[in-house]
Each structure stands twice: as structure tokens, then as C-alpha cells.
Amino acid sequence: MKENLDWAKLGFSYHKTPYNIRCYYRNGKWGELEIHSDETIPMHMAASCLHYGQEAFEGLKAYRCKDGKVRLFRVDENAKRMASSSEYLQMAVFPVERFIEAVHKVVELNAEYIPPYESGASLYIRPLLIGTGAQVGVKPADEYLFVVFVTPVGPYFKGDGEITMCLERKYDRAAPHGTGHIKAGGNYGASLTAYVESHDKGFDGVLYLDPKEKKYIDEVGAANFFGIKDGKYVTPDSPSILPSITNKSLCTIAGDMGLTVERRHVPLEELSTFEEAGACGTAAVITPINNIYDPEEDKTYRFKTGDDTWSHKLYRRLVDIQYGQAEDKFGWVTVLDSIR
Ligand SMILES: *Cc1c(COP(=O)(O)O)cnc(C)c1O
């Protein structure tokens, strides 16, 4: 363990760790996995990722558990999602098996940076794929680099564990048939103005509406949205939403716990009928939303939070599975046996 790190004080930010893993795609094929300790990437100034946004990324966590073991959650899903993101961006696809191997390896190499059990922190794993081939005309690059690094992180949202959102009436993060469904860095570049303006007004983030009609709820900047009412877990279905692995898991868990699961268009008018609302994702886990403000109507929607909610029960079950404290009946968890 790293003695000099105050795990409980960690926010969601970059902290240097000793090793990262890289793999280069050149001459039509992927090379070997390489171990690096340099934090920088030497790159051609005409690399396609710099000019034309050929970049996709992923995010998952490694958990140090009560039984001393280290666990990963649904890493195969992240591998597959990166493959579909890279296909859409016309990038060389990094094979699923090698993605999993690289993630295992980078966690093992940096094992002393996995925060201890109950510190409130975990090891965030960030795989990325970039076009590195020099390109001035707009077309896919011929060289790519896969990198995966890790960094210990605390909670994604600062504060008391509840968030206040603003309905985003002005900006979209993605176009109706654009890149919203893939994890492309460009979507985040496009979301920064909305992010800054909402934070300047004191909100923790924005809730996007569907970019075509602005009639339905899409998602929260870096997390999916769900609402709960009348024994139902309701989450929006839209082509511009990023398919969250956490949300997909919560749909399964919610069904297993006796809630009816609905994944469908969620009209804005329905917001007032939800008893609870939440943001879910790897970084957010489940963060309860206490208020959503609509600047157009000058109206605030309020939701129930606290221990006596479905959101809290779902949170507990999800985290218990991730930490090996509840039965892994869906086969979601990998134990990294090489780490003691
Ligand atoms: C990554 C991401 C999420 C959450 O996905 P998880 O697989 O649950 O981590 C939600 N929305 C957006 C826009 C994202 O990029």
C-alpha cells in the first residue's frame, strides 16, 4: 500500500501511477502489449486523433474487497463497447481478448495503488484508442495506439452524495444520428460549454433532452438517467444515449429485486411523476438526484433521496456484487487471483 496517499480525500482526478500498457497498430496489424512508465505519448503532429477526433475511450474500476481480493466488473462489456466505438470511427479494432489481458496486466502492475476496502475510493482504469497515423485529408489513419492507464479515484460528484441538475434547453451533446451511442472523446468536447455554464450557475451538471425533438429525456452528461415510480425502474431509450454498462446491470438487478423495468422514450412531462431519480455510470455509480431545475418553465422537480429509497437498495446490491459480498448470479465479476 502507498502510505503517503490519503485515500479518503481523493476526488475524481488524475494521480500518477508507475505503469501503463500500450499496443501499436502498424502495417495492418497489432503488435505486442508493451509496459511503459512514461506518462507522455510521442506523436506525429498530423496524427488523426489531434485533427479529426479519431479517439475512443473506456472507463471501469478495480475494487479491493473485504476478503482482500481484487475484483473487476464486466470488463468484457467495456472491451466490446470499445470495439463498437472504434468501428464507427473507422479505427483499427483492438481485439476483445487483448483488451481484457491489458486491463488485467495494468491493474496487477499498479496493484499498490488500488485503494483499500472501505476507503470510499477505487482504482479507475482508463483505456483509450487513438489514430496516430499522419493525415491531413479527412480519412481514417493507418496507424493506431491503444493505451491503458490507471489512477486511484474517489467520488465523481463533489458534495454530500446527492446532485442537483439543470435541464439542458440550449445545447446538445450529440446529434440524433451522430456519435452519442459511442464513447468518443468528441462528445465530451461538445459538452464542455454546457458543463461550464451549468456549473457557473451552481448545478452539478445537466440533463440532456433528445436532440431531435427536445421532448424526451436523454441522459446526464457522463451518466445515464433513471427514474423510479410505482414499483418501476424507468430509463430512457434513445439513439443518442451512450449504452451504460452500469445502467444495463441495474436493469437486471432491478428486475431481480421485483421492480418492473421499462426502457423506452421518457417524455419530459413524466419527470413530475417520478418519486426518485438518479444518475448511473462507472464513475457516478448511482448518484441520487434531489432536484432538477427547468430554466424555461422556471420550475424545480424534487425527488426523494436517502436510505429508504429504491435507489439506495439498488446501489447496495450493485456495490455488494462488485465487492464480492452478494452472490454474483449473473457472472459479472472477475477476481484477479494474481494480486494478494
Ligand atoms: C461512459 C458513459 C456513461 C456511463 O457508462 P458506464 O458503462 O456505466 O460507465 C454514461 N453516459 C456517457 C455519455 C458516457 O460516456
XYZ file of C-alpha atoms and ligand atoms in Angstrom:
355
model
C 0.000 0.000 0.000
C 1.077 3.548 -0.672
C 1.427 5.057 2.809
C 1.582 8.674 1.689
C -1.801 8.728 -0.054
C -4.906 9.893 1.799
C -7.364 7.612 0.007
C -10.458 9.069 1.704
C -9.650 12.545 0.373
C -9.287 11.515 -3.260
C -11.561 13.211 -5.749
C -12.130 12.148 -9.334
C -8.848 13.368 -10.749
C -5.554 12.122 -12.166
C -2.950 10.764 -9.802
C 0.251 9.356 -11.255
C 0.793 5.590 -11.100
C 4.008 3.786 -12.127
C 2.960 1.806 -15.240
C 0.773 1.956 -18.315
C 0.290 -0.572 -21.117
C 0.484 0.289 -24.809
C -0.049 -1.535 -28.061
C 0.664 -0.177 -31.543
C -1.157 -0.943 -34.774
C 1.201 -0.628 -37.734
C 1.368 -2.182 -41.212
C -2.109 -3.615 -40.805
C -1.543 -5.472 -37.535
C -1.396 -5.077 -33.767
C 1.988 -5.507 -32.056
C 2.782 -6.850 -28.573
C 1.498 -5.337 -25.312
C 4.257 -3.036 -24.032
C 4.811 -1.892 -20.449
C 5.687 1.819 -20.156
C 6.366 4.115 -17.223
C 6.388 7.340 -19.252
C 3.202 9.415 -18.837
C 3.595 11.104 -22.213
C 2.941 9.840 -25.729
C 5.297 10.935 -28.513
C 3.147 11.575 -31.538
C 3.198 12.963 -35.056
C 1.691 16.467 -35.182
C -0.580 15.381 -38.029
C -1.988 12.381 -36.101
C -5.663 11.869 -36.972
C -6.728 11.944 -33.298
C -5.484 15.514 -32.986
C -7.203 16.904 -36.071
C -10.210 14.758 -36.821
C -11.124 13.274 -33.482
C -10.250 9.636 -34.137
C -10.423 8.776 -30.452
C -12.496 6.410 -28.337
C -12.149 5.615 -24.656
C -13.491 3.437 -21.864
C -13.752 3.584 -18.092
C -14.015 0.839 -15.488
C -12.840 0.188 -11.952
C -10.898 -2.360 -9.899
C -12.158 -2.899 -6.346
C -10.154 -4.020 -3.300
C -12.646 -6.129 -1.371
C -13.346 -7.169 2.204
C -11.870 -10.635 1.582
C -8.614 -8.997 0.406
C -9.220 -9.930 -3.244
C -9.273 -7.544 -6.189
C -12.274 -7.653 -8.496
C -13.209 -6.238 -11.913
C -16.808 -5.702 -13.061
C -17.940 -6.729 -16.578
C -14.636 -5.896 -18.265
C -15.735 -7.861 -21.359
C -18.546 -5.338 -21.857
C -16.057 -2.459 -21.902
C -13.902 -4.373 -24.400
C -16.882 -4.901 -26.702
C -18.046 -1.319 -26.404
C -14.598 -0.014 -27.317
C -14.690 -2.320 -30.352
C -18.020 -0.857 -31.488
C -16.859 2.721 -30.820
C -13.732 2.150 -32.906
C -15.681 0.511 -35.712
C -17.946 3.544 -36.004
C -14.922 5.884 -36.031
C -13.270 3.713 -38.715
C -10.364 2.845 -36.421
C -8.478 -0.449 -36.155
C -10.421 -2.584 -33.663
C -8.446 -3.694 -30.629
C -9.306 -7.372 -30.016
C -11.578 -8.051 -27.022
C -9.306 -10.717 -25.516
C -6.257 -8.467 -25.655
C -8.214 -5.594 -24.123
C -9.050 -7.842 -21.155
C -5.431 -9.045 -20.923
C -4.135 -5.449 -20.964
C -6.585 -4.402 -18.220
C -5.568 -7.331 -16.001
C -1.904 -6.550 -16.565
C -2.119 -2.810 -15.828
C -4.032 -3.443 -12.587
C -1.507 -6.098 -11.495
C 1.443 -3.803 -12.242
C -0.060 -0.932 -10.244
C -1.599 -3.094 -7.504
C -0.256 -0.957 -4.668
C -2.388 1.928 -5.945
C -5.672 0.057 -5.540
C -7.366 1.905 -2.654
C -8.125 -0.190 0.428
C -11.567 -1.608 1.192
C -13.971 0.930 2.697
C -11.760 3.919 1.856
C -14.508 5.158 -0.467
C -12.024 5.095 -3.336
C -11.256 2.604 -6.118
C -8.806 2.204 -8.964
C -10.146 3.808 -12.134
C -8.994 2.138 -15.352
C -8.878 4.272 -18.493
C -8.332 2.503 -21.819
C -8.135 4.673 -24.931
C -7.604 4.192 -28.625
C -6.242 6.943 -30.862
C -5.437 7.387 -34.524
C -1.695 8.155 -34.661
C -1.071 7.966 -38.383
C -0.257 11.310 -40.039
C -3.257 12.527 -42.017
C -4.115 15.925 -43.458
C -7.011 14.929 -45.685
C -10.102 13.670 -43.888
C -9.850 9.884 -43.930
C -9.085 7.139 -41.424
C -5.486 6.850 -40.202
C -3.316 3.833 -40.987
C -1.691 3.678 -37.538
C -3.305 3.433 -34.095
C -2.267 3.283 -30.474
C -4.108 1.556 -27.656
C -3.171 2.760 -24.160
C -4.497 1.797 -20.757
C -3.562 3.610 -17.558
C -4.947 3.579 -14.024
C -5.454 6.194 -11.347
C -6.957 5.939 -7.842
C -10.203 7.935 -7.600
C -12.841 8.971 -5.082
C -16.441 10.071 -5.804
C -17.221 11.633 -9.192
C -19.585 14.287 -7.876
C -18.308 16.550 -5.108
C -20.502 17.290 -2.104
C -22.880 15.281 0.018
C -23.527 12.462 -2.427
C -26.667 13.987 -3.922
C -26.804 16.129 -7.028
C -28.854 18.937 -8.483
C -29.234 19.012 -12.251
C -30.319 21.617 -14.750
C -32.454 20.657 -17.756
C -30.390 21.481 -20.828
C -32.647 23.523 -23.106
C -29.914 25.132 -25.220
C -27.193 22.612 -26.132
C -26.949 19.005 -27.331
C -24.044 16.688 -26.593
C -24.617 14.620 -29.728
C -26.660 14.730 -32.940
C -29.735 12.489 -33.436
C -27.868 10.041 -35.656
C -24.335 11.055 -34.720
C -21.903 9.684 -32.151
C -23.993 9.758 -28.964
C -24.149 5.957 -28.821
C -20.365 5.509 -28.828
C -17.761 6.550 -26.271
C -15.961 9.124 -28.414
C -13.894 11.885 -26.829
C -15.512 14.323 -29.265
C -18.855 14.018 -27.465
C -17.192 15.359 -24.359
C -15.536 18.251 -26.166
C -19.019 19.120 -27.438
C -20.437 19.023 -23.894
C -17.984 21.371 -22.169
C -19.848 24.628 -22.773
C -22.993 23.140 -21.213
C -20.836 21.796 -18.373
C -19.187 25.125 -17.592
C -22.384 27.184 -17.890
C -24.315 24.826 -15.597
C -21.515 24.753 -13.004
C -21.281 28.538 -13.101
C -24.963 28.606 -12.126
C -24.306 26.238 -9.236
C -25.597 22.971 -10.726
C -23.735 19.662 -10.614
C -24.419 19.082 -14.297
C -27.075 18.986 -16.990
C -29.792 16.600 -18.034
C -29.850 16.470 -21.840
C -33.009 16.187 -23.891
C -33.260 14.187 -27.116
C -31.524 16.282 -29.769
C -34.196 15.822 -32.441
C -37.439 16.899 -30.797
C -36.339 18.066 -27.329
C -39.375 16.270 -25.967
C -37.777 13.301 -24.264
C -35.137 12.809 -21.599
C -31.776 11.568 -22.880
C -29.072 11.353 -20.221
C -26.880 13.183 -17.736
C -23.562 14.428 -19.214
C -21.392 11.458 -18.180
C -24.011 9.122 -16.769
C -27.356 7.593 -17.752
C -30.641 8.695 -16.175
C -33.269 6.587 -14.436
C -36.477 7.398 -12.611
C -38.472 5.304 -10.170
C -42.256 5.327 -9.611
C -44.978 2.829 -8.725
C -42.532 -0.088 -8.424
C -40.992 0.665 -11.824
C -37.404 1.373 -12.881
C -37.714 3.621 -15.948
C -34.735 4.569 -18.127
C -34.765 6.434 -21.463
C -34.242 4.703 -24.788
C -32.746 6.937 -27.475
C -30.154 6.530 -30.251
C -28.100 9.416 -28.821
C -27.627 7.856 -25.363
C -24.399 6.050 -24.524
C -25.325 2.479 -23.568
C -24.115 2.421 -19.954
C -22.926 -0.916 -18.575
C -23.950 0.219 -15.088
C -27.477 1.013 -16.298
C -27.726 -2.317 -18.132
C -26.684 -4.065 -14.893
C -29.174 -2.026 -12.848
C -31.982 -3.037 -15.215
C -31.117 -6.675 -14.481
C -30.780 -6.090 -10.723
C -33.996 -4.039 -10.561
C -35.916 -6.826 -12.314
C -34.350 -9.351 -9.942
C -35.428 -7.269 -6.936
C -39.038 -7.142 -8.103
C -39.206 -3.808 -9.927
C -40.739 -3.628 -13.395
C -38.090 -2.419 -15.833
C -39.054 -0.049 -18.640
C -36.532 1.134 -21.220
C -38.449 3.467 -23.515
C -38.936 7.083 -24.556
C -39.397 9.161 -21.399
C -41.366 12.341 -22.187
C -40.297 15.427 -20.280
C -43.806 15.718 -18.756
C -43.191 12.419 -16.994
C -40.446 13.949 -14.849
C -43.007 15.266 -12.352
C -44.351 11.736 -11.803
C -41.078 10.145 -10.638
C -40.658 9.528 -6.922
C -36.900 9.091 -7.284
C -34.333 9.976 -9.936
C -30.687 9.065 -10.308
C -27.545 9.235 -12.431
C -25.737 5.955 -13.057
C -22.378 5.046 -14.548
C -18.992 3.629 -13.581
C -17.813 6.977 -12.208
C -21.160 8.075 -10.698
C -22.111 4.517 -9.545
C -25.669 5.571 -8.546
C -25.817 9.204 -7.555
C -29.277 10.261 -6.373
C -30.705 13.429 -7.955
C -32.539 15.584 -5.404
C -33.621 18.391 -7.774
C -33.897 19.105 -11.469
C -34.393 22.714 -12.479
C -36.084 23.645 -15.744
C -34.934 27.178 -16.707
C -37.573 27.511 -19.442
C -40.511 26.897 -17.112
C -38.682 28.234 -14.040
C -39.748 25.057 -12.305
C -37.986 22.668 -9.922
C -38.715 18.948 -9.819
C -37.936 17.360 -6.435
C -37.150 13.741 -5.689
C -36.863 11.544 -2.651
C -33.335 10.573 -1.559
C -31.798 8.789 1.430
C -31.518 5.259 2.803
C -35.207 4.435 2.464
C -35.309 4.511 -1.344
C -35.163 2.044 -4.201
C -32.113 3.931 -5.496
C -30.288 3.148 -2.267
C -31.308 -0.521 -2.350
C -30.154 -0.813 -5.965
C -26.889 0.926 -5.079
C -26.266 -1.511 -2.204
C -26.952 -4.563 -4.348
C -24.755 -3.346 -7.207
C -21.833 -2.455 -4.926
C -22.216 -5.715 -2.977
C -21.890 -7.674 -6.229
C -18.882 -5.590 -7.292
C -17.186 -6.232 -3.919
C -17.998 -9.950 -3.836
C -20.440 -9.526 -0.919
C -23.569 -10.586 -2.776
C -23.991 -13.616 -4.992
C -22.654 -12.973 -8.500
C -25.549 -14.812 -10.086
C -25.120 -13.185 -13.495
C -21.385 -13.949 -13.763
C -20.288 -10.289 -13.904
C -17.231 -10.322 -11.674
C -13.609 -11.347 -12.316
C -11.271 -11.995 -9.382
C -7.651 -11.078 -10.130
C -6.030 -14.044 -8.417
C -2.501 -12.849 -9.085
C -2.958 -9.890 -6.694
C -2.682 -10.601 -2.980
C -19.307 6.273 -20.013
C -20.593 6.984 -20.094
C -21.708 6.605 -19.314
C -21.657 5.506 -18.274
O -21.371 4.221 -18.812
P -20.873 3.055 -17.868
O -20.608 1.935 -18.800
O -21.968 2.735 -16.921
O -19.659 3.542 -17.171
C -22.906 7.282 -19.497
N -23.006 8.310 -20.384
C -21.958 8.699 -21.133
C -22.141 9.823 -22.087
C -20.716 8.065 -21.017
O -19.690 8.476 -21.753
